Coordinates of C-alpha atoms in Angstrom, one line a residue:
X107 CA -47.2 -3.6 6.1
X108 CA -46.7 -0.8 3.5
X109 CA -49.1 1.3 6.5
X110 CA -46.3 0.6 9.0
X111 CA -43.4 1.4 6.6
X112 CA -44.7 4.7 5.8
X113 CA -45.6 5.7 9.4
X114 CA -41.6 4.2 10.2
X115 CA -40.6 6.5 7.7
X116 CA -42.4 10.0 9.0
X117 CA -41.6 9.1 12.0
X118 CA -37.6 9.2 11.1
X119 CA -38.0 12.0 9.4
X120 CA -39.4 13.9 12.7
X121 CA -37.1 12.1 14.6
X122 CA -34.3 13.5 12.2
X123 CA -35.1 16.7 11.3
X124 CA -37.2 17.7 14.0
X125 CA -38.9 20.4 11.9
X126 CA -42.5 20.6 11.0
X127 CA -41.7 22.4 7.5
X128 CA -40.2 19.2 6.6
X129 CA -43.2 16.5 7.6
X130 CA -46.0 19.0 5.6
X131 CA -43.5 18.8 2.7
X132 CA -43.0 15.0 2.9
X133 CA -46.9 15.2 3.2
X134 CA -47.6 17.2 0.0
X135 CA -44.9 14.8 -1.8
X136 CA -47.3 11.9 -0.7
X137 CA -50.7 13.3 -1.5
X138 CA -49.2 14.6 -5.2
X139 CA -51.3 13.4 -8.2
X140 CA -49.6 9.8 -9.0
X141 CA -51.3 10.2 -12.3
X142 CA -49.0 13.3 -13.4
X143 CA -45.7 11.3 -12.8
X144 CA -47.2 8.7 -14.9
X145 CA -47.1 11.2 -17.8
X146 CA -43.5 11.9 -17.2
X147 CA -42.4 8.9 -16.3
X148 CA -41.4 7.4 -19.4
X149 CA -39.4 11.3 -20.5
X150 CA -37.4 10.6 -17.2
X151 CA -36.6 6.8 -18.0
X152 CA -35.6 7.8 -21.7
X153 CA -33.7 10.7 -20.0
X154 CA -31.9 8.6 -17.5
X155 CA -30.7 5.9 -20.8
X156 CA -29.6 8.6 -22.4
X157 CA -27.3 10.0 -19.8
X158 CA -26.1 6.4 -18.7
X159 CA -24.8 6.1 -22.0
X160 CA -23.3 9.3 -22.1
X161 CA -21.5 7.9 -18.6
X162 CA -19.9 5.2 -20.0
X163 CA -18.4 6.8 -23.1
X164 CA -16.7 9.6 -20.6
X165 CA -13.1 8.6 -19.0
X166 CA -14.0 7.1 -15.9
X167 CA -13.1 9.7 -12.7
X168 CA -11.9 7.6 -9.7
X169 CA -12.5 9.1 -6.4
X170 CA -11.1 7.5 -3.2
X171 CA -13.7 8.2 -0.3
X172 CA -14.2 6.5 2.9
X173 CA -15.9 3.6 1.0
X174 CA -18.0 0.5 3.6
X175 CA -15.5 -2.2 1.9
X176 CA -12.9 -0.5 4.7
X177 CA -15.2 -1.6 7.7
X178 CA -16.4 -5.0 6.3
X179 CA -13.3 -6.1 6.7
X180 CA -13.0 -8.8 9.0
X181 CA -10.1 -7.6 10.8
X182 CA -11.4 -4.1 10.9
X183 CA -14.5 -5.5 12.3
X184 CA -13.1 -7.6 14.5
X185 CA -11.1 -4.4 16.1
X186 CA -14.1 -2.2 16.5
X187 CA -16.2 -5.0 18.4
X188 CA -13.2 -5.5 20.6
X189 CA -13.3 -1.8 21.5
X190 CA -16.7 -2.4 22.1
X191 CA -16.3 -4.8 24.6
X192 CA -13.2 -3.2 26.0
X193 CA -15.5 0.4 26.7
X194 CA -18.4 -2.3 28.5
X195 CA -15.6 -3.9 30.7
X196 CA -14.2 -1.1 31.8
X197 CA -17.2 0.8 32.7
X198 CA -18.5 -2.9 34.7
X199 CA -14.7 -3.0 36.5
X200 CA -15.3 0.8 37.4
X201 CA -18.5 0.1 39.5
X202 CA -16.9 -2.4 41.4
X203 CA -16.4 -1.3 44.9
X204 CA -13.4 -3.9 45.3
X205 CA -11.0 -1.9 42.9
X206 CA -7.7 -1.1 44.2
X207 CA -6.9 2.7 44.1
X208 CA -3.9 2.3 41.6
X209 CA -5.9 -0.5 39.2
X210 CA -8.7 2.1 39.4
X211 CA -6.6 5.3 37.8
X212 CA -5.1 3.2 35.3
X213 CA -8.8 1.8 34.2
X214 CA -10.5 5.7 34.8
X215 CA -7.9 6.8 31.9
X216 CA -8.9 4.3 29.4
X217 CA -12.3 4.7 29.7
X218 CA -12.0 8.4 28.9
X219 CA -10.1 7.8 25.5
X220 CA -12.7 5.1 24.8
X221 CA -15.7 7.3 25.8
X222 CA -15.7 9.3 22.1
X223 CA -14.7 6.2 20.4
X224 CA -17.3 4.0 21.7
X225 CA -20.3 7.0 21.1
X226 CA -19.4 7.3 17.6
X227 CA -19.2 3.4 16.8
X228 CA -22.8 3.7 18.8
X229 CA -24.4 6.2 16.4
X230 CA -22.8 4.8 13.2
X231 CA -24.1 1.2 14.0
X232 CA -28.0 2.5 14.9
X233 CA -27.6 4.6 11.0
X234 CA -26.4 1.7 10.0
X235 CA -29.5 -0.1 11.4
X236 CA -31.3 2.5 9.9
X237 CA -30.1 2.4 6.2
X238 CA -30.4 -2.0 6.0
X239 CA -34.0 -0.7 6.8
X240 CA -34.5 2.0 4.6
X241 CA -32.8 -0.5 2.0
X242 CA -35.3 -3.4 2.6
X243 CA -38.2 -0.8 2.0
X244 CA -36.9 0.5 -1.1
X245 CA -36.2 -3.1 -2.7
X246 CA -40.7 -3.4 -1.5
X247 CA -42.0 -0.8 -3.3
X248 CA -41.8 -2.2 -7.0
X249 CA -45.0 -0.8 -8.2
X250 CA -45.7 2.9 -10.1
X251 CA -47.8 4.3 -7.8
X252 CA -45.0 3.6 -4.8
X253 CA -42.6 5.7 -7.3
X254 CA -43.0 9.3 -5.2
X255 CA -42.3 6.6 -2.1
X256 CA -39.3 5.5 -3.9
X257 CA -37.9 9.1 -4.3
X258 CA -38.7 9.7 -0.5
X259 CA -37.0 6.7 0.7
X260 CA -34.0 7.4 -2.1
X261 CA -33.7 10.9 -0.8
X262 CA -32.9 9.7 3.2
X263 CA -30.6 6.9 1.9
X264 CA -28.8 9.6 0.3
X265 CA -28.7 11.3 3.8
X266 CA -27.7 8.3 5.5
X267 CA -25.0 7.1 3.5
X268 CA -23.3 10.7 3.7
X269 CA -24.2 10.7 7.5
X270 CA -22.6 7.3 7.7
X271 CA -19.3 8.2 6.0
X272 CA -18.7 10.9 8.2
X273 CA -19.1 9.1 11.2
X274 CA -16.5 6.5 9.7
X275 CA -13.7 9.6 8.8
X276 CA -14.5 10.7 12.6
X277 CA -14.1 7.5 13.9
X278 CA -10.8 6.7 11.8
X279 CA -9.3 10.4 12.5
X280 CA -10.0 9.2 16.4
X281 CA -8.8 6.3 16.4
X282 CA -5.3 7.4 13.8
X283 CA -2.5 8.6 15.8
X284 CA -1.8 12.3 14.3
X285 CA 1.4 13.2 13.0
X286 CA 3.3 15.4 15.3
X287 CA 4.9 17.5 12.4
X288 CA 1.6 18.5 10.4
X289 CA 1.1 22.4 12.0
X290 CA 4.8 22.8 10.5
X291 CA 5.9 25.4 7.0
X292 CA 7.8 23.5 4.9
X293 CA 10.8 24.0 2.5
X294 CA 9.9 22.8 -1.2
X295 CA 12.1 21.7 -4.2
X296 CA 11.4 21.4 -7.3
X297 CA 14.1 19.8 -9.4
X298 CA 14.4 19.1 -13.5
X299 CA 14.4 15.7 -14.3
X300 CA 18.3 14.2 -15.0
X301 CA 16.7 11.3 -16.8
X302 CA 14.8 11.9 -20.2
X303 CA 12.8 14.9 -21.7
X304 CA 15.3 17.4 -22.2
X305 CA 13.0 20.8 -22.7
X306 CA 9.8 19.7 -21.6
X307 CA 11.2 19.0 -18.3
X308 CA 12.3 22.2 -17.3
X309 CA 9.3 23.7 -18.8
X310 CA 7.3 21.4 -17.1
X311 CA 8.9 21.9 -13.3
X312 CA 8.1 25.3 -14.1
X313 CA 4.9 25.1 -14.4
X314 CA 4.7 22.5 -11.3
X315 CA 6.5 25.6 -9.0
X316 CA 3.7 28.0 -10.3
X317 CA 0.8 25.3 -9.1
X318 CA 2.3 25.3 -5.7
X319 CA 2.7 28.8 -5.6
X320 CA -1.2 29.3 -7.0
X321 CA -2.1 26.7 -4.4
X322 CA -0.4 29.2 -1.6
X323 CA -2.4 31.8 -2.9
X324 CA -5.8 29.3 -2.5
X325 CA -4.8 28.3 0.8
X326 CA -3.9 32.0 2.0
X327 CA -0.5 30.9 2.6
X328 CA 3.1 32.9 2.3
X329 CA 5.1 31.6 -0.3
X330 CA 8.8 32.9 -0.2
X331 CA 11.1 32.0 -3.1
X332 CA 14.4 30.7 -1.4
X333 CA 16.1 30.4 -5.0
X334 CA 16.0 30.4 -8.6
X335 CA 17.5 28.8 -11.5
X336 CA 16.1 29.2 -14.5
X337 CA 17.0 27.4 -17.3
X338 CA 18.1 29.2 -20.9
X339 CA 14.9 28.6 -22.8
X340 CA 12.3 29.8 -20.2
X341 CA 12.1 26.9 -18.0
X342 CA 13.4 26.3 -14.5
X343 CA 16.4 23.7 -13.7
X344 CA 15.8 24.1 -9.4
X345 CA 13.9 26.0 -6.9
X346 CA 12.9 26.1 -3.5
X347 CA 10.3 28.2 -1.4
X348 CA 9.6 28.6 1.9
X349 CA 5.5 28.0 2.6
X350 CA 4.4 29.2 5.8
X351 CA 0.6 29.0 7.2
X352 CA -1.7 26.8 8.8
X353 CA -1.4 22.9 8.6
X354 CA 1.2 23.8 5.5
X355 CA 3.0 20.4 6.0
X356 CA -0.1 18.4 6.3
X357 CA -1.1 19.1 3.1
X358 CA 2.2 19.2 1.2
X359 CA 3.5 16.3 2.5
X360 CA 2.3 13.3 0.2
X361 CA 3.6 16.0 -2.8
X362 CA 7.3 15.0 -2.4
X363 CA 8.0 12.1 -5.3
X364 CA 8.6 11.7 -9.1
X365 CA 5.8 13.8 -11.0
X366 CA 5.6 12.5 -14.6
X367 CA 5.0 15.0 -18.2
X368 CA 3.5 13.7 -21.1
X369 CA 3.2 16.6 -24.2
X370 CA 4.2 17.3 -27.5
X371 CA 7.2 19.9 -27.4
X372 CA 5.7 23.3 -28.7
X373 CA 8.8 23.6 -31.2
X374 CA 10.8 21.6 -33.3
X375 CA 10.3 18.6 -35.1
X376 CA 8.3 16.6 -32.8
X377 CA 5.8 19.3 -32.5
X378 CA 5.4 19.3 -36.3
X379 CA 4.7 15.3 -36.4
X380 CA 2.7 15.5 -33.2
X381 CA 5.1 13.0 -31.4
X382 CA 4.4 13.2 -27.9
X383 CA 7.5 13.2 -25.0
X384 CA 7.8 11.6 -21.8
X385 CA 9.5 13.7 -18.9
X386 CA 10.1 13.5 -15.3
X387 CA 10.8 15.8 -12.5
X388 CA 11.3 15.5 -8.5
X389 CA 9.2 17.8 -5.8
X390 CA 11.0 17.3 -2.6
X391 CA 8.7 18.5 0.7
X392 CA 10.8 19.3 4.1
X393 CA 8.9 20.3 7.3
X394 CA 10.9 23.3 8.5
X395 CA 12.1 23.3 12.3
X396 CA 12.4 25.8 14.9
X397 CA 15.9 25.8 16.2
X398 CA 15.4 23.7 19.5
X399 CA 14.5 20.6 16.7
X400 CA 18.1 20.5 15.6
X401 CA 21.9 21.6 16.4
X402 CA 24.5 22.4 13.9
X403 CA 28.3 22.6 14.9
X404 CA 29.9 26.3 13.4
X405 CA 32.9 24.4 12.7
X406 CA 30.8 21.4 10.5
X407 CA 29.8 24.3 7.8
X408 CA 31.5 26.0 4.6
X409 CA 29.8 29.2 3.8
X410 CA 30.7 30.8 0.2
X411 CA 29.5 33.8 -1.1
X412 CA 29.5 34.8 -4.8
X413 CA 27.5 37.2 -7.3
X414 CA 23.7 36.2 -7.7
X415 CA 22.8 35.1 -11.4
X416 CA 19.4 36.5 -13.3
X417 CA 17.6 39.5 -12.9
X418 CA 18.3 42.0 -10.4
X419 CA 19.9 45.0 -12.3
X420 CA 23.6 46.5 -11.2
X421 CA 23.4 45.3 -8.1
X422 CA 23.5 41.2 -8.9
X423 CA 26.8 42.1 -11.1
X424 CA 28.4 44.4 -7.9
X425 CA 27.9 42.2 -5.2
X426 CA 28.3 39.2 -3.5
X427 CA 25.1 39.0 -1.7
X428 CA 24.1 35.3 -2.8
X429 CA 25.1 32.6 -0.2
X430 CA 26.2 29.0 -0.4
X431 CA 26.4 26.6 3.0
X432 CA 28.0 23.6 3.0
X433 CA 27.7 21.0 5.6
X434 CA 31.1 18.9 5.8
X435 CA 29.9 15.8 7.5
X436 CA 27.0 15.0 5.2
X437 CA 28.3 16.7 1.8
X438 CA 24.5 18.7 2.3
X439 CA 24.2 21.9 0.0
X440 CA 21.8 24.6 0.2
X441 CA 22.1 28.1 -1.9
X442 CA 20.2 31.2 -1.9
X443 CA 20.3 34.2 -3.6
X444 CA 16.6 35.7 -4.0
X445 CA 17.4 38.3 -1.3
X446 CA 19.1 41.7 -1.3
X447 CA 20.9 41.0 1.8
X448 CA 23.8 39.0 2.1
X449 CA 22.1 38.0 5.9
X450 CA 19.1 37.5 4.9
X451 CA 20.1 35.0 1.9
X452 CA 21.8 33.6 4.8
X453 CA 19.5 33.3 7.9
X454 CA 17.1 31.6 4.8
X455 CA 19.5 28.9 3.5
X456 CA 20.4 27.7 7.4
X457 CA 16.7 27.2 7.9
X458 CA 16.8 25.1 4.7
X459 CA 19.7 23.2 5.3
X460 CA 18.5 22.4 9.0
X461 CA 15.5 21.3 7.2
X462 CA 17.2 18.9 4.9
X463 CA 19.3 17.7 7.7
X464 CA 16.4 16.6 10.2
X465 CA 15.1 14.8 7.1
X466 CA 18.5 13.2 6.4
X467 CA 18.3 11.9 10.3
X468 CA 14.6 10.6 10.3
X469 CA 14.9 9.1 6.3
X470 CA 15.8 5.6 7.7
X471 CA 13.5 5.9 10.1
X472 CA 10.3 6.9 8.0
X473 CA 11.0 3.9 5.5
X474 CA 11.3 1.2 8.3
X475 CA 7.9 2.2 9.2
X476 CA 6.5 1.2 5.8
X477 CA 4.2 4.1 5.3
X478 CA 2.3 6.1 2.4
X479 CA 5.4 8.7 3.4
X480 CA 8.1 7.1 1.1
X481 CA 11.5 9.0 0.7
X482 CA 10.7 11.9 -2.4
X483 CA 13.8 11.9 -3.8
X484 CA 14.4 9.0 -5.2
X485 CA 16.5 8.5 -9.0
X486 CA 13.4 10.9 -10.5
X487 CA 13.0 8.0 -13.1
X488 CA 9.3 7.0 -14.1
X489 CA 9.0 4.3 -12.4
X490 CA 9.1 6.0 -9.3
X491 CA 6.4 8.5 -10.1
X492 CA 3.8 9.2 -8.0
X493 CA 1.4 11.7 -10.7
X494 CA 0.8 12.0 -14.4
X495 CA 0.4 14.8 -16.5
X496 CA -0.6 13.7 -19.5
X497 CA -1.5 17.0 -21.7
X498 CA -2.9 15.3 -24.9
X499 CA -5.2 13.6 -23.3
X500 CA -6.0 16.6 -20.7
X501 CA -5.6 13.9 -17.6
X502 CA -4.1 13.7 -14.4
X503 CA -3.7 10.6 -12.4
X504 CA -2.3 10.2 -9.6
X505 CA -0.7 6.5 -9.3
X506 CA -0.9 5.8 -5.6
X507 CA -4.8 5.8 -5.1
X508 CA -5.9 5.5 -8.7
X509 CA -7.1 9.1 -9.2
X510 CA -8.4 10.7 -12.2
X511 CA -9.2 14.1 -13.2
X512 CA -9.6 16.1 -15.9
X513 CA -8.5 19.9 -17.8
X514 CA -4.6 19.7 -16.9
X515 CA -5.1 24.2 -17.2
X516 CA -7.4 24.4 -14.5
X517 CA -5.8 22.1 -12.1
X518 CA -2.1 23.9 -12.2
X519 CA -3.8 27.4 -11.9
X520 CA -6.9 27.4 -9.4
X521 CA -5.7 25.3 -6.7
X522 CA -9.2 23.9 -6.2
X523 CA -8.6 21.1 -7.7
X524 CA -5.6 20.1 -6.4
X525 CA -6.7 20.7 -2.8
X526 CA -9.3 17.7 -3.6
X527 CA -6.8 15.4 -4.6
X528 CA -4.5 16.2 -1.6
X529 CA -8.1 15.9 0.3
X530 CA -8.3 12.1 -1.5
X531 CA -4.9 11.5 -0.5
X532 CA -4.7 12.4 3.3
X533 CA -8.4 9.8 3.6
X534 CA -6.5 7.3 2.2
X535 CA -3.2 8.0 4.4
X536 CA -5.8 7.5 7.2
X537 CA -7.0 4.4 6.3
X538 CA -3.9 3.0 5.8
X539 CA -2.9 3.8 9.0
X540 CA -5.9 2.5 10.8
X541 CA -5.2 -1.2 8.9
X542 CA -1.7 -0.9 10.1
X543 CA -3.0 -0.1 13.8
X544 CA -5.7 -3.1 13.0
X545 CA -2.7 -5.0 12.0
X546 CA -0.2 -4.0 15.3
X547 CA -2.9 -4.7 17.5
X548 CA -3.7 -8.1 16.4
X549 CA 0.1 -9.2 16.3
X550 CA 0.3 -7.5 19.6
X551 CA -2.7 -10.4 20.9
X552 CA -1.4 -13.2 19.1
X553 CA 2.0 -13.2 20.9
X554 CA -0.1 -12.6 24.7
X555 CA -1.6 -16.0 23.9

């Protein structure tokens, strides 16, 4: 048996890799002296103790992946053998000659959107196949001189399993309708909290408006500032920017929500008894349309213009260049006054307020549909917040998917790490989206029966 195993094995490996560097180095792995791991085996045990210790004494980091527990499911199951057997009946109906001409077309078109989809459930069930196999030879080899085995068999499990989630994103990314606005720039607000933390929370939506514009540098994106108001002890009461690049939107778009501070104040009494503060302010995330997406009367809008405020030398205190639009029917605001020209601050706050209106318009739609994409605004209270920041304990969490991470510093200034989370955050979008579909589609069946 343990003959046939190993010749299964090489002959995967080939099969896999097709390269002969790989089999004479699988080969030299087999034939190494079992009598020198025995020397070392009981400094890697007593090093592998040590470092599960070390594990669970360290703040647990939560990552949300493509995990199996989403295709065990029985409804998720259910809907991919149905696929299955949709794809095998359609290719049988297309071979019969009795096929009307009409019924055919119909049929022809379905098979070609469930060509991909049926390939990749293919190749994920034969790795599938594949691990249960590799799996049932691991749990065999239980003595010390099948140890090197072990490793082998470890290694292409490793390989497997990563194989095998990728085929799952592909297969969900497939099978997930994609949102129609995610190639759009965006309009971004960031907005002091009205409810509690006085200081801290214009420090702190300070500091959030410099990670987005750090993540725009990460992402090669522009990052315009629309406006600016600071607030009198170096923190920032509003802003807004205009992000432009590629597939801006798509990764912005779960930002919008109620982001949480937890710090003690640098000054005062609090920071001289260590009392730590709880604070709150709103990001608000607006894909920005061309101007065939929406139509705005003349007649509907108030434009004001007055003298910008901050720095800018003689000219903020000479002239008006700063511009104010409001929309009458909706009471909608926008101001801008980063720009020299009086135009130009106004051809930038019409592209935000078009912005905020075609949000306005789809809003009730986009919570009937009872998606991860909840309306940002919200009261900016806490317990609406969608992300931590708790300083004294260096952690960020994000509440939606359970997400930990660590070094608060590094995350608001190198965009790396946030472009993982927002990574985390668009898998999980998609996985809620393909148990909704699961969940349509069976309805949809119920009521045909």
């Amino acid at each position: 048996m343990m003959k046939y195993r190993c010749s299964w094995l090489i002959g995967k490996l080939i099969w896999r890799h097709k390269d002969l560097g790989r089999i004479c180095e699988v080969s030299q792995k087999l034939r190494s002296s079992v009598a020198i791991y025995k020397q070392n085996a009981r400094l890697c045990f007593s090093y592998a103790s040590t470092n599960e210790l070390k594990m669970k004494q360290q703040p647990k980091r939560h990552c949300h992946t493509y995990s199996r527990e989403l295709f065990q499911q029985d409804a998720v199951k259910g809907y991919m053998k149905r696929l299955k057997e949709e794809y095998r009946e359609a290719c049988n109906q297309l071979n019969c000659a009795s096929l009307c001409e009409e019924d055919r077309k119909i049929l022809s078109a379905r098979h070609v959107e469930l060509t991909p989809l049926a390939a990749l459930l293919e190749e994920m069930d034969l790795a599938e196949k594949d691990f249960l196999e590799l799996e049932s030879m691991y749990n065999s080899l239980n003595t010390i001189d099948d140890r090197e085995l072990m490793m082998l068999v470890n290694e292409e499990q490793k390989a497997l399993s990563k194989n095998i989630a990728d085929l799952q994103r592909n297969l969900v990314q497939a099978l997930v309708e994609r949102e129609e606005h995610n190639d759009k720039d965006v309009i971004l607000e960031v907005t002091s909290g009205r409810t509690t933390g006085g200081d801290i929370c214009q420090q702190f939506t300070k500091e959030i408006f410099d990670m987005y514009r750090h993540y725009a540098d990460y992402k090669d994106w522009s990052f315009e500032v629309l406006n600016y108001m600071p607030a009198d002890y170096g923190g920032l009461h509003h802003a807004s920017a205009c992000i432009s690049g590629e597939n801006v939107y798509k990764c912005l778009k779960y930002e919008g929500g109620t982001h949480r501070v937890q710090r003690i104040p640098e000054v005062g009494l609090s920071s001289r008894m260590q009392r730590i503060h709880t604070g709150t302010m709103a990001v608000i995330v607006l894909p920005q349309f061309d101007e065939v997406d929406i139509k705005i009367q003349p007649d509907d809008l108030r434009i004001d213009t007055f003298r910008a405020k901050g720095a800018g030398g003689q000219h903020v205190n000479t002239t008006e260049s700063a511009v104010r639009i409001v929309h009458i029917p909706t009471g909608l605001t926008v101001e801008c006054q980063q720009q020299r020209s009086q135009l130009r601050n106004r051809e930038i706050a019409m592209r935000a307020l078009k912005a905020k209106l075609y949000h306005q318009v789809t809003e009730r739609e986009t919570e009937q549909r009872q998606s991860t994409r909840k309306l940002q605004v919200g009261t900016r209270t806490q317990s609406e917040r969608i992300r931590s920041y708790n300083f004294s304990q260096d952690r960020i969490t994000d509440h939606r998917i359970n997400y930990v991470m660590h070094d608060i510093k590094e995350f608001l200034l190198s965009g790396r790490q946030l472009d993982e989370l927002i990574s985390n955050l668009l898998e999980a979008a998609e996985q809620e989206a393909l148990l909704q579909l699961v969940e349509r589609t069976k309805s949809a069946e119920e009521k045909l029966k």
